Amino acid sequence: MNKAFIFDMDGVLVDSERAWESADAVIWEKLVGPEIKKRMGSLLGMGLRSSHERAIQCGASVDYEKLLEEFAAVRASVYANSALTEGADMLARKLAASDFKLGLVSASHTDSINHVLPRLQFADKLEVVISLNDTPGLKPKPAPDGYLEALKRLDANPKISIILEDSNLGIQAAKASGAYTIGYRGNLLPGYEQTGADAYADTMDDVIKLVESFDRN
C-alpha cells in the first residue's frame, strides 16, 4: 500500500481563518441575530452544512439556500485577501520526492476549494480532493469519513500516512482515521488552543522536519 499526506485547506494551505471569522460574524448576525450567533460558538473547522445545523439547534430558522447565497457573495473577496501559507510548495515537493501520495480534505464548499486550487503550484499533485460540505455520504469532521475515503482512494495505509490539520474538529477526524496527525499552528486565530494531535508545527519548515523524522521510523 501507499503512504499518503493529506492536507486540510483553510488555516493550513491558505491563511483564511481571520478573513472568514470577520465574514462569519457579519453574515451570521445578519441572518440569526447576535444572541444565537453567540450560542453557536466557534465554527472553526465546520462546513456550511454543519454550521447551518448548529444554527438550527441553537434556535435559528435560517434557510440553507439563503446561507449559501450570503457566503457565495463574499467567497472571492475572502480568498483574494488570504495569503497562501509560506513554504507549502516546498513541503509538497519534498513529499512528492519521497513518494507520498497527496490529497486534500476540506470542510469547505467546493467553490471555496476552487478559489484556492489554481493558486497552488502543486495542485496537479493532489490526486484526491474532497469537499465534505458537498459530499452528503460522508459525515463531517470530527467524524473520520473524509480522511478514510481519501486514504481509500489513494490506496494508502493510515499507519504510514500523515494528515495536516489546524482545527480541533479536524484533528479529531484525522486521529480517528489512524493516520499520524500534525496540528498546524501557523495560521491559528488568536487564543485558539489545539489539542489531541501527535505533533505540532508553527511553520511548514517544522512540518518538513516532522515528516522526515516520521518517514525514517
Short mmCIF file of C-alpha atoms in Angstrom, two decimals, residues 19-20 70-82 111-112 114-116 119:
data_model
loop_
_atom_site.label_atom_id
_atom_site.label_comp_id
_atom_site.label_asym_id
_atom_site.label_seq_id
_atom_site.Cartn_x
_atom_site.Cartn_y
_atom_site.Cartn_z
CA ALA A 19 -10.95 36.65 6.92
CA TRP A 20 -13.65 34.02 7.39
CA GLU A 70 -24.68 35.08 1.50
CA PHE A 71 -21.40 33.16 1.67
CA ALA A 72 -21.08 32.95 -2.11
CA ALA A 73 -21.19 36.75 -2.23
CA VAL A 74 -18.07 37.12 -0.06
CA ARG A 75 -16.10 34.00 -1.00
CA ALA A 76 -14.00 35.56 -3.76
CA SER A 77 -13.10 38.52 -1.54
CA VAL A 78 -12.12 36.29 1.38
CA TYR A 79 -9.67 34.25 -0.67
CA ALA A 80 -8.35 37.23 -2.63
CA ASN A 81 -7.31 38.72 0.71
CA SER A 82 -5.91 35.49 2.20
CA ASP A 111 -16.41 26.76 -4.69
CA SER A 112 -14.04 27.70 -1.86
CA ASN A 114 -11.84 26.06 -6.45
CA HIS A 115 -10.69 29.53 -5.40
CA VAL A 116 -7.56 28.07 -3.80
CA ARG A 119 -3.11 29.29 -6.79
#
